[in-house]
């Protein structure tokens, strides 16, 4: 595909339910990022992969959040035992190389998660 | 920790005028400062990147300045058009880090 895709676009979960959010980066992109964006706020960094290696997970808010990229392409962000404060848009971005910030990050449309 | 401040109130500009958005940061200066555009229901789209040793960067109707003394970046859109209406995000990054720190964004509205 031409850009980063994410699925589902919308997800409604009951409190306590587990959810899995998928990101398909641009083909061949080495770096992949996950962000959380609350309403009216800017994206906040969650975690970063270079190929299949998770190099930075300092932004994950709790151990209920888990991300993986086992084959260095598609990534999944999993949230266990969802809470209402997890409601947000989850954005995925990819970048062509592992070089820090010399190149553009391309964002997907996001998954809007609502926890009831 | 690093904080980024952008105008929280929406900016309303008459079509054809120059829109100027402000980004202020605390603490130490980043290696790179970026500006993104975000439309409702979409992810941010990269616009411009400026390095700490650059004073100004231009791209078509866009201009970004970076003043490390004032700890401020200004983002200008000249000859503004209604299609420029969106939220604009300022973001900082450091040479040794892989993550980007975003501001909360400023909503720009260009009226015909």
Coordinates of N, CA and C in Angstrom, one line a residue:
Chain A
X1 N 0.8 -1.2 0.0 CA 0.0 0.0 0.0 C 0.9 1.2 0.0
X2 N 0.2 2.4 -0.2 CA 0.9 3.6 -0.4 C 1.3 4.2 1.0
X3 N 0.6 3.9 2.0 CA 0.8 4.5 3.3 C 0.7 3.6 4.4
X4 N 0.8 4.1 5.7 CA 0.6 3.3 6.9 C -0.9 3.0 7.1
X5 N -1.2 1.8 7.3 CA -2.6 1.5 7.6 C -2.8 0.9 9.0
X6 N -3.9 1.2 9.6 CA -4.2 0.7 11.0 C -5.6 0.1 11.0
X7 N -5.7 -1.0 11.8 CA -7.0 -1.6 12.0 C -7.2 -2.1 13.4
X8 N -8.4 -2.1 13.9 CA -9.6 -1.4 13.3 C -9.5 0.1 13.4
X9 N -10.3 0.8 12.7 CA -10.3 2.2 12.8 C -11.0 2.7 14.1
X10 N -12.0 1.9 14.5 CA -12.7 2.2 15.7 C -12.9 1.0 16.5
X11 N -12.8 1.1 17.8 CA -12.9 -0.1 18.7 C -13.6 0.4 20.0
X12 N -14.7 -0.3 20.3 CA -15.4 0.0 21.6 C -15.2 -1.3 22.4
X13 N -14.7 -1.1 23.6 CA -14.4 -2.2 24.5 C -15.0 -2.0 25.9
X14 N -15.4 -3.0 26.5 CA -16.0 -2.9 27.8 C -14.8 -2.9 28.8
X15 N -14.9 -2.2 29.9 CA -13.8 -2.1 30.8 C -13.4 -3.6 31.3
X16 N -12.1 -3.8 31.2 CA -11.6 -5.1 31.6 C -11.3 -6.1 30.4
X17 N -11.8 -5.7 29.3 CA -11.6 -6.5 28.0 C -10.2 -6.2 27.5
X18 N -9.7 -7.2 26.8 CA -8.4 -7.1 26.2 C -8.6 -6.6 24.7
X19 N -7.7 -5.8 24.2 CA -7.9 -5.4 22.8 C -6.5 -5.5 22.1
X20 N -6.5 -5.6 20.8 CA -5.3 -5.7 20.0 C -5.5 -4.8 18.8
X21 N -4.5 -3.9 18.6 CA -4.6 -2.9 17.5 C -3.4 -3.2 16.6
X22 N -3.7 -3.2 15.3 CA -2.8 -3.6 14.3 C -2.3 -2.4 13.5
X23 N -1.0 -2.5 13.1 CA -0.4 -1.4 12.3 C 0.4 -2.1 11.1
X24 N 0.1 -1.7 9.9 CA 0.8 -2.1 8.7 C 1.7 -1.0 8.3
X25 N 3.0 -1.0 8.5 CA 3.8 0.2 8.1 C 4.0 0.2 6.6
X26 N 4.6 1.2 6.1 CA 5.0 1.3 4.7 C 6.0 0.2 4.4
X27 N 5.8 -0.5 3.3 CA 6.7 -1.7 3.0 C 8.2 -1.3 3.0
X28 N 9.0 -2.0 3.7 CA 10.4 -1.8 3.8 C 10.9 -0.8 4.8
X29 N 9.9 -0.2 5.5 CA 10.3 0.8 6.5 C 10.9 0.0 7.8
X30 N 12.0 0.5 8.2 CA 12.7 -0.1 9.3 C 12.2 0.2 10.7
X31 N 11.8 1.5 10.8 CA 11.4 2.0 12.1 C 9.9 2.1 12.2
X32 N 9.4 1.8 13.4 CA 8.0 1.8 13.7 C 7.7 2.4 15.1
X33 N 6.8 3.3 15.2 CA 6.5 4.0 16.4 C 5.0 3.8 16.7
X34 N 4.7 3.8 18.0 CA 3.3 3.8 18.5 C 3.2 5.1 19.4
X35 N 2.1 5.8 19.2 CA 1.7 7.0 20.0 C 0.3 6.9 20.5
X36 N 0.1 7.5 21.6 CA -1.3 7.7 22.2 C -1.7 9.1 22.1
X37 N -2.8 9.4 21.6 CA -3.3 10.8 21.5 C -4.6 11.0 22.1
X38 N -4.6 11.7 23.3 CA -5.9 12.0 23.9 C -6.6 13.2 23.2
X39 N -7.8 13.3 23.5 CA -8.6 14.4 22.8 C -8.0 15.8 23.1
X40 N -7.7 16.5 22.1 CA -7.2 17.9 22.3 C -5.8 18.0 22.7
X41 N -5.1 16.9 22.6 CA -3.6 16.8 23.0 C -2.8 16.4 21.8
X42 N -1.5 16.5 21.9 CA -0.6 16.0 20.9 C -0.3 14.5 21.1
X43 N 0.2 13.9 20.1 CA 0.5 12.4 20.3 C 1.6 12.3 21.4
X44 N 1.5 11.3 22.2 CA 2.5 10.9 23.2 C 3.2 9.6 22.9
X45 N 4.5 9.6 22.9 CA 5.2 8.4 22.5 C 5.0 7.3 23.4
X46 N 4.8 6.1 22.8 CA 4.6 4.9 23.6 C 5.8 3.9 23.5
X47 N 6.2 3.6 22.2 CA 7.2 2.6 22.0 C 7.8 2.7 20.6
X48 N 9.0 2.2 20.4 CA 9.7 2.3 19.1 C 10.4 0.9 18.8
X49 N 10.2 0.5 17.5 CA 10.9 -0.7 17.0 C 11.8 -0.3 15.9
X50 N 12.9 -1.0 15.9 CA 13.8 -1.0 14.7 C 13.8 -2.4 14.2
X51 N 13.2 -2.6 13.1 CA 13.0 -4.0 12.6 C 12.2 -4.7 13.7
X52 N 12.6 -5.9 14.1 CA 11.8 -6.6 15.1 C 12.2 -6.3 16.6
X53 N 13.2 -5.5 16.7 CA 13.7 -5.2 18.1 C 13.0 -3.9 18.6
X54 N 12.5 -4.1 19.8 CA 11.8 -3.0 20.5 C 12.9 -2.3 21.3
X55 N 13.3 -1.1 20.8 CA 14.5 -0.4 21.3 C 14.1 0.6 22.4
X56 N 12.8 1.0 22.5 CA 12.4 1.9 23.5 C 11.0 1.7 23.8
X57 N 10.7 1.4 25.0 CA 9.3 1.2 25.5 C 9.0 2.0 26.7
X58 N 9.7 3.1 26.8 CA 9.6 3.9 28.0 C 8.3 4.7 28.1
X59 N 7.6 4.8 27.0 CA 6.3 5.5 27.1 C 5.1 4.7 27.4
X60 N 5.3 3.4 27.4 CA 4.1 2.5 27.8 C 3.7 2.8 29.2
X61 N 2.4 3.2 29.4 CA 1.9 3.7 30.7 C 1.8 2.7 31.8
X62 N 1.7 1.4 31.4 CA 1.6 0.4 32.5 C 2.0 -1.0 31.9
X63 N 2.1 -2.0 32.7 CA 2.4 -3.3 32.2 C 1.2 -4.0 31.5
X64 N 0.1 -3.2 31.5 CA -1.1 -3.7 30.7 C -0.9 -3.5 29.2
X65 N 0.1 -2.7 28.9 CA 0.3 -2.4 27.5 C 1.5 -3.2 27.0
X66 N 1.4 -3.8 25.8 CA 2.4 -4.6 25.3 C 2.4 -4.5 23.8
X67 N 3.6 -4.3 23.2 CA 3.7 -4.2 21.7 C 4.7 -5.2 21.2
X68 N 4.4 -5.6 19.9 CA 5.3 -6.6 19.3 C 5.4 -6.3 17.8
X69 N 6.5 -6.8 17.2 CA 6.7 -6.7 15.8 C 7.6 -7.9 15.4
X70 N 7.0 -9.1 15.5 CA 7.9 -10.3 15.4 C 8.7 -10.5 14.1
X71 N 8.2 -10.0 13.0 CA 8.9 -10.2 11.8 C 9.4 -8.9 11.2
X72 N 9.4 -7.9 12.0 CA 9.9 -6.6 11.5 C 9.1 -5.9 10.5
X73 N 7.8 -6.3 10.4 CA 6.9 -5.5 9.5 C 5.7 -5.1 10.3
X74 N 4.6 -5.9 10.3 CA 3.4 -5.6 11.0 C 3.6 -5.6 12.5
X75 N 3.0 -4.6 13.1 CA 3.1 -4.5 14.6 C 1.7 -4.6 15.2
X76 N 1.7 -5.1 16.4 CA 0.4 -5.1 17.2 C 0.6 -4.5 18.6
X77 N -0.3 -3.6 18.9 CA -0.3 -3.1 20.3 C -1.4 -3.7 21.0
X78 N -1.1 -4.3 22.1 CA -2.1 -5.0 22.9 C -2.3 -4.3 24.2
X79 N -3.5 -4.1 24.6 CA -3.9 -3.5 25.9 C -4.7 -4.6 26.7
X80 N -4.2 -5.0 27.8 CA -5.0 -5.9 28.6 C -5.8 -5.2 29.7
X81 N -6.9 -5.8 30.0 CA -7.8 -5.3 31.1 C -8.0 -3.8 30.9
X82 N -8.6 -3.4 29.8 CA -8.7 -2.0 29.5 C -9.4 -1.2 30.6
X83 N -9.0 0.0 30.7 CA -9.6 0.9 31.7 C -10.1 2.1 30.9
X84 N -11.0 2.9 31.5 CA -11.6 4.0 30.8 C -10.5 5.0 30.4
X85 N -9.5 5.2 31.2 CA -8.4 6.1 30.9 C -7.6 5.7 29.7
X86 N -7.8 4.5 29.2 CA -7.1 4.1 28.0 C -7.8 4.6 26.7
X87 N -9.0 5.2 26.9 CA -9.7 5.7 25.7 C -8.9 6.8 25.1
X88 N -8.6 6.7 23.8 CA -7.7 7.6 23.1 C -7.6 7.2 21.6
X89 N -6.9 7.9 20.8 CA -6.6 7.5 19.5 C -5.1 7.0 19.6
X90 N -4.9 5.8 19.0 CA -3.6 5.2 19.0 C -3.1 5.3 17.6
X91 N -2.0 6.0 17.5 CA -1.3 6.2 16.2 C -0.1 5.4 16.0
X92 N 0.1 4.9 14.8 CA 1.3 4.2 14.4 C 2.0 5.1 13.3
X93 N 3.3 5.1 13.4 CA 4.1 5.8 12.4 C 5.3 4.9 12.0
X94 N 5.7 5.1 10.7 CA 6.9 4.3 10.3 C 7.9 5.3 9.6
X95 N 9.1 4.9 9.6 CA 10.2 5.7 9.0 C 11.1 4.7 8.2
X96 N 11.7 5.2 7.1 CA 12.4 4.3 6.2 C 13.6 3.7 6.8
X97 N 14.4 4.4 7.6 CA 15.6 3.9 8.1 C 15.6 4.0 9.6
X98 N 16.7 3.5 10.2 CA 16.9 3.6 11.7 C 17.5 4.9 12.1
X99 N 17.9 5.7 11.1 CA 18.6 7.0 11.4 C 17.6 7.9 12.3
X100 N 18.1 8.4 13.3 CA 17.2 9.2 14.2 C 16.8 10.5 13.6
X101 N 15.6 10.6 13.2 CA 14.9 11.8 13.0 C 15.5 12.6 11.8
X102 N 16.4 12.0 11.0 CA 16.8 12.7 9.8 C 15.7 12.6 8.7
X103 N 14.9 11.7 8.9 CA 13.9 11.4 7.9 C 12.5 11.5 8.5
X104 N 11.5 11.6 7.5 CA 10.1 11.9 7.9 C 9.5 10.6 8.5
X105 N 8.7 10.8 9.5 CA 7.8 9.8 10.0 C 6.5 9.9 9.3
X106 N 6.0 8.7 8.8 CA 4.7 8.7 8.2 C 3.7 8.1 9.1
X107 N 2.6 8.8 9.4 CA 1.6 8.3 10.3 C 0.4 7.6 9.7
X108 N -0.1 6.7 10.4 CA -1.4 6.1 9.9 C -2.5 6.9 10.4
X109 N -3.8 6.5 10.1 CA -5.0 7.3 10.4 C -5.3 7.1 11.9
X110 N -4.8 6.1 12.6 CA -5.1 5.9 14.0 C -6.2 4.9 14.2
X111 N -6.3 4.4 15.4 CA -7.4 3.6 15.9 C -8.0 4.3 17.1
X112 N -9.3 4.6 17.0 CA -9.9 5.3 18.1 C -10.5 4.3 19.0
X113 N -10.0 4.2 20.2 CA -10.4 3.3 21.2 C -11.3 4.0 22.2
X114 N -12.5 3.4 22.5 CA -13.4 3.9 23.5 C -13.7 2.8 24.5
X115 N -13.3 3.0 25.7 CA -13.5 2.0 26.8 C -14.7 2.4 27.6
X116 N -15.7 1.6 27.7 CA -16.9 1.9 28.4 C -16.9 1.3 29.8
Chain B
X1 N 11.4 17.7 33.1 CA 11.2 17.1 31.8 C 10.8 18.2 30.8
X2 N 11.1 17.9 29.5 CA 10.8 18.9 28.5 C 9.4 19.2 28.4
X3 N 9.0 20.5 28.3 CA 7.6 20.8 28.0 C 7.6 21.7 26.8
X4 N 6.5 21.5 26.0 CA 6.3 22.3 24.8 C 5.0 23.1 24.9
X5 N 5.0 24.3 24.6 CA 3.8 25.1 24.8 C 3.4 25.7 23.4
X6 N 2.2 25.4 23.0 CA 1.6 26.0 21.8 C 0.3 26.7 22.2
X7 N -0.1 27.7 21.4 CA -1.3 28.4 21.7 C -2.5 27.4 21.9
X8 N -3.1 27.4 23.0 CA -4.2 26.5 23.2 C -5.4 27.0 22.5
X9 N -5.5 28.3 22.4 CA -6.7 28.8 21.8 C -6.6 28.7 20.2
X10 N -7.7 28.6 19.6 CA -7.7 28.6 18.1 C -7.3 29.9 17.6
X11 N -6.7 29.9 16.4 CA -6.3 31.1 15.7 C -7.1 31.3 14.5
X12 N -7.8 32.4 14.4 CA -8.7 32.7 13.3 C -8.1 33.8 12.4
X13 N -7.9 33.5 11.1 CA -7.2 34.4 10.2 C -8.0 34.6 9.0
X14 N -8.0 35.8 8.5 CA -8.6 36.1 7.2 C -7.8 35.6 6.1
X15 N -8.5 35.0 5.1 CA -7.9 34.4 3.9 C -6.9 35.5 3.3
X16 N -5.8 35.0 2.9 CA -4.8 35.9 2.2 C -3.8 36.5 3.2
X17 N -4.1 36.5 4.5 CA -3.2 37.0 5.5 C -2.1 36.0 5.8
X18 N -1.1 36.4 6.6 CA -0.1 35.5 7.1 C -0.5 35.0 8.5
X19 N -0.5 33.7 8.6 CA -0.8 33.0 9.9 C 0.5 32.7 10.6
X20 N 0.7 33.1 11.8 CA 1.9 32.8 12.6 C 1.5 32.0 13.8
X21 N 2.1 30.9 14.0 CA 1.9 30.0 15.1 C 3.2 29.9 15.9
X22 N 3.0 29.8 17.2 CA 4.2 29.9 18.2 C 4.4 28.5 18.9
X23 N 5.6 28.2 19.0 CA 6.0 27.0 19.8 C 7.1 27.4 20.8
X24 N 6.9 27.2 22.1 CA 7.9 27.5 23.1 C 8.2 26.2 23.8
X25 N 9.5 26.1 24.2 CA 9.9 24.9 24.9 C 10.7 25.3 26.1
X26 N 10.8 24.4 27.1 CA 11.6 24.7 28.3 C 12.9 23.8 28.2
X27 N 13.7 24.0 29.1 CA 14.9 23.2 29.3 C 15.8 23.3 28.0
X28 N 16.6 22.3 27.8 CA 17.6 22.4 26.7 C 17.1 22.3 25.3
X29 N 17.8 22.9 24.4 CA 17.3 23.0 23.0 C 17.5 21.6 22.3
X30 N 16.5 21.3 21.5 CA 16.5 20.0 20.8 C 17.4 20.1 19.6
X31 N 17.8 19.0 19.1 CA 18.6 18.9 17.9 C 17.8 19.3 16.7
X32 N 16.5 18.9 16.7 CA 15.6 19.0 15.6 C 14.2 19.5 16.1
X33 N 13.6 20.4 15.3 CA 12.3 20.8 15.7 C 11.4 20.6 14.4
X34 N 10.3 20.0 14.6 CA 9.4 19.7 13.4 C 8.1 20.3 13.6
X35 N 7.4 20.5 12.4 CA 6.0 21.0 12.4 C 5.2 20.0 11.6
X36 N 4.0 19.6 12.1 CA 3.1 18.7 11.5 C 1.8 19.3 11.4
X37 N 1.0 18.9 10.4 CA -0.4 19.3 10.2 C -1.2 18.1 10.5
X38 N -2.3 18.3 11.3 CA -3.3 17.2 11.5 C -4.7 17.6 11.3
X39 N -5.4 16.9 10.4 CA -6.8 17.1 10.1 C -7.6 16.2 11.0
X40 N -8.9 16.5 11.2 CA -9.7 15.7 12.1 C -9.8 14.3 11.6
X41 N -9.6 13.3 12.5 CA -9.7 11.9 12.1 C -8.6 11.3 11.3
X42 N -7.5 12.1 11.2 CA -6.3 11.6 10.5 C -5.1 11.7 11.3
X43 N -4.0 11.0 10.9 CA -2.8 11.1 11.6 C -2.0 12.4 11.2
X44 N -1.0 12.8 12.0 CA -0.3 14.0 11.6 C 0.5 13.8 10.3
X45 N 0.7 14.9 9.6 CA 1.4 14.9 8.3 C 2.6 15.8 8.5
X46 N 3.8 15.3 8.2 CA 5.1 16.1 8.4 C 5.1 17.2 7.4
X47 N 5.5 18.4 7.9 CA 5.6 19.6 7.0 C 7.1 20.0 6.8
X48 N 7.7 20.4 7.9 CA 9.0 20.9 7.9 C 9.9 20.5 9.1
X49 N 11.2 20.4 8.9 CA 12.1 20.1 10.0 C 13.2 21.1 9.9
X50 N 13.6 21.6 11.1 CA 14.6 22.6 11.2 C 15.6 22.1 12.3
X51 N 16.9 22.3 12.0 CA 17.9 21.8 12.9 C 18.4 23.0 13.8
X52 N 19.0 22.7 14.9 CA 19.3 23.7 15.9 C 20.3 24.7 15.4
X53 N 21.1 24.3 14.3 CA 22.1 25.3 13.8 C 21.5 26.1 12.6
X54 N 20.2 25.9 12.3 CA 19.5 26.6 11.3 C 18.6 27.7 11.9
X55 N 18.6 28.8 11.3 CA 17.7 29.9 11.8 C 16.4 29.9 11.1
X56 N 16.3 29.5 9.8 CA 15.1 29.6 9.1 C 15.1 28.5 8.0
X57 N 13.8 28.0 7.8 CA 13.6 27.0 6.7 C 12.3 27.3 6.0
X58 N 12.4 27.2 4.6 CA 11.2 27.6 3.9 C 10.8 26.4 3.0
X59 N 9.5 26.3 2.7 CA 8.9 25.4 1.8 C 7.6 25.9 1.2
X60 N 7.7 26.4 0.0 CA 6.5 27.0 -0.7 C 6.0 28.1 0.2
X61 N 4.7 28.1 0.7 CA 4.2 29.2 1.4 C 4.5 29.0 2.9
X62 N 5.3 28.1 3.3 CA 5.6 27.8 4.7 C 7.0 28.3 5.1
X63 N 7.1 28.9 6.3 CA 8.4 29.3 6.8 C 8.5 28.9 8.3
X64 N 9.6 28.4 8.7 CA 9.8 28.1 10.1 C 11.1 28.7 10.6
X65 N 11.0 29.3 11.7 CA 12.2 29.9 12.3 C 12.5 29.2 13.7
X66 N 13.7 29.2 14.1 CA 14.2 28.5 15.3 C 15.1 29.4 16.0
X67 N 14.7 29.8 17.2 CA 15.6 30.7 18.0 C 15.9 30.0 19.3
X68 N 17.1 29.5 19.4 CA 17.5 28.7 20.6 C 17.7 29.6 21.8
X69 N 17.9 30.9 21.6 CA 18.1 31.8 22.7 C 16.7 32.0 23.4
X70 N 15.7 32.3 22.6 CA 14.4 32.5 23.1 C 13.7 31.1 23.4
X71 N 14.3 30.0 22.9 CA 13.6 28.7 23.0 C 12.3 28.7 22.4
X72 N 12.3 29.2 21.1 CA 11.0 29.4 20.4 C 11.2 29.1 18.9
X73 N 10.1 28.5 18.4 CA 10.0 28.4 17.0 C 8.7 29.1 16.5
X74 N 8.8 29.7 15.4 CA 7.6 30.3 14.8 C 7.3 29.7 13.4
X75 N 6.0 29.4 13.2 CA 5.6 28.8 11.9 C 4.7 29.7 11.2
X76 N 5.1 30.1 10.0 CA 4.3 31.0 9.2 C 3.7 30.4 8.0
X77 N 2.5 30.7 7.7 CA 1.8 30.4 6.4 C 1.4 31.7 5.7
X78 N 2.1 31.9 4.6 CA 1.8 33.2 3.9 C 0.6 32.9 2.9
X79 N 0.0 34.0 2.6 CA -1.2 33.9 1.6 C -2.1 32.8 2.0
X80 N -2.6 32.8 3.3 CA -3.3 31.7 3.8 C -4.6 31.4 3.0
X81 N -5.0 30.2 3.0 CA -6.2 29.7 2.3 C -7.1 28.9 3.2
X82 N -8.4 28.9 3.0 CA -9.3 28.0 3.8 C -8.8 26.6 3.9
X83 N -8.1 26.1 2.9 CA -7.6 24.7 2.9 C -6.5 24.5 3.9
X84 N -5.9 25.6 4.4 CA -4.9 25.5 5.4 C -5.5 25.3 6.8
X85 N -6.8 25.4 6.9 CA -7.4 25.2 8.2 C -7.1 23.8 8.7
X86 N -6.5 23.6 9.9 CA -6.2 22.4 10.5 C -5.6 22.6 11.9
X87 N -5.1 21.6 12.6 CA -4.4 21.7 13.8 C -2.9 21.5 13.4
X88 N -2.0 22.4 13.9 CA -0.6 22.3 13.6 C 0.1 22.0 14.9
X89 N 0.9 21.0 14.8 CA 1.7 20.4 15.9 C 3.2 20.7 15.8
X90 N 3.7 21.2 16.9 CA 5.2 21.4 17.0 C 5.7 20.1 17.7
X91 N 6.9 19.7 17.3 CA 7.5 18.5 17.9 C 9.0 18.7 18.0
X92 N 9.6 18.2 19.1 CA 11.0 18.3 19.3 C 11.6 16.9 19.4
X93 N 12.9 16.8 19.0 CA 13.6 15.6 19.1 C 15.1 15.9 19.3
X94 N 15.8 14.9 19.8 CA 17.2 15.1 20.3 C 18.0 14.1 19.5
X95 N 19.2 14.4 19.3 CA 20.1 13.6 18.4 C 20.3 12.2 19.0
X96 N 20.3 12.1 20.3 CA 20.6 10.8 20.8 C 19.3 10.0 21.1
X97 N 18.1 10.5 20.8 CA 16.9 9.9 21.1 C 16.2 9.5 19.8
X98 N 15.3 8.5 19.9 CA 14.5 8.1 18.8 C 13.1 8.6 18.8
X99 N 12.7 9.1 19.9 CA 11.3 9.5 20.0 C 11.1 11.0 19.8
X100 N 9.9 11.4 19.5 CA 9.6 12.8 19.2 C 8.6 13.2 20.3
X101 N 8.8 14.4 20.8 CA 7.9 15.0 21.9 C 7.0 16.0 21.2
X102 N 5.7 15.8 21.2 CA 4.8 16.7 20.6 C 4.2 17.7 21.5
X103 N 3.9 18.9 21.0 CA 3.1 19.9 21.7 C 1.6 19.5 21.5
X104 N 0.7 20.2 22.2 CA -0.7 19.9 22.1 C -1.4 20.4 20.9
X105 N -0.6 21.3 20.1 CA -1.2 21.8 18.8 C -2.0 23.1 18.9
X106 N -2.0 23.8 17.8 CA -2.8 25.0 17.7 C -3.8 24.8 16.5
X107 N -5.1 25.0 16.8 CA -6.0 24.9 15.7 C -6.1 26.2 14.9
X108 N -5.9 26.1 13.7 CA -5.9 27.3 12.8 C -7.2 27.2 11.9
X109 N -7.9 28.4 11.8 CA -9.0 28.5 11.0 C -8.9 29.7 10.1
X110 N -9.0 29.4 8.8 CA -8.8 30.5 7.8 C -10.2 30.8 7.2
X111 N -10.7 32.0 7.4 CA -12.1 32.3 6.9 C -12.0 33.0 5.6
X112 N -12.9 32.7 4.7 CA -12.9 33.2 3.3 C -13.1 34.7 3.4

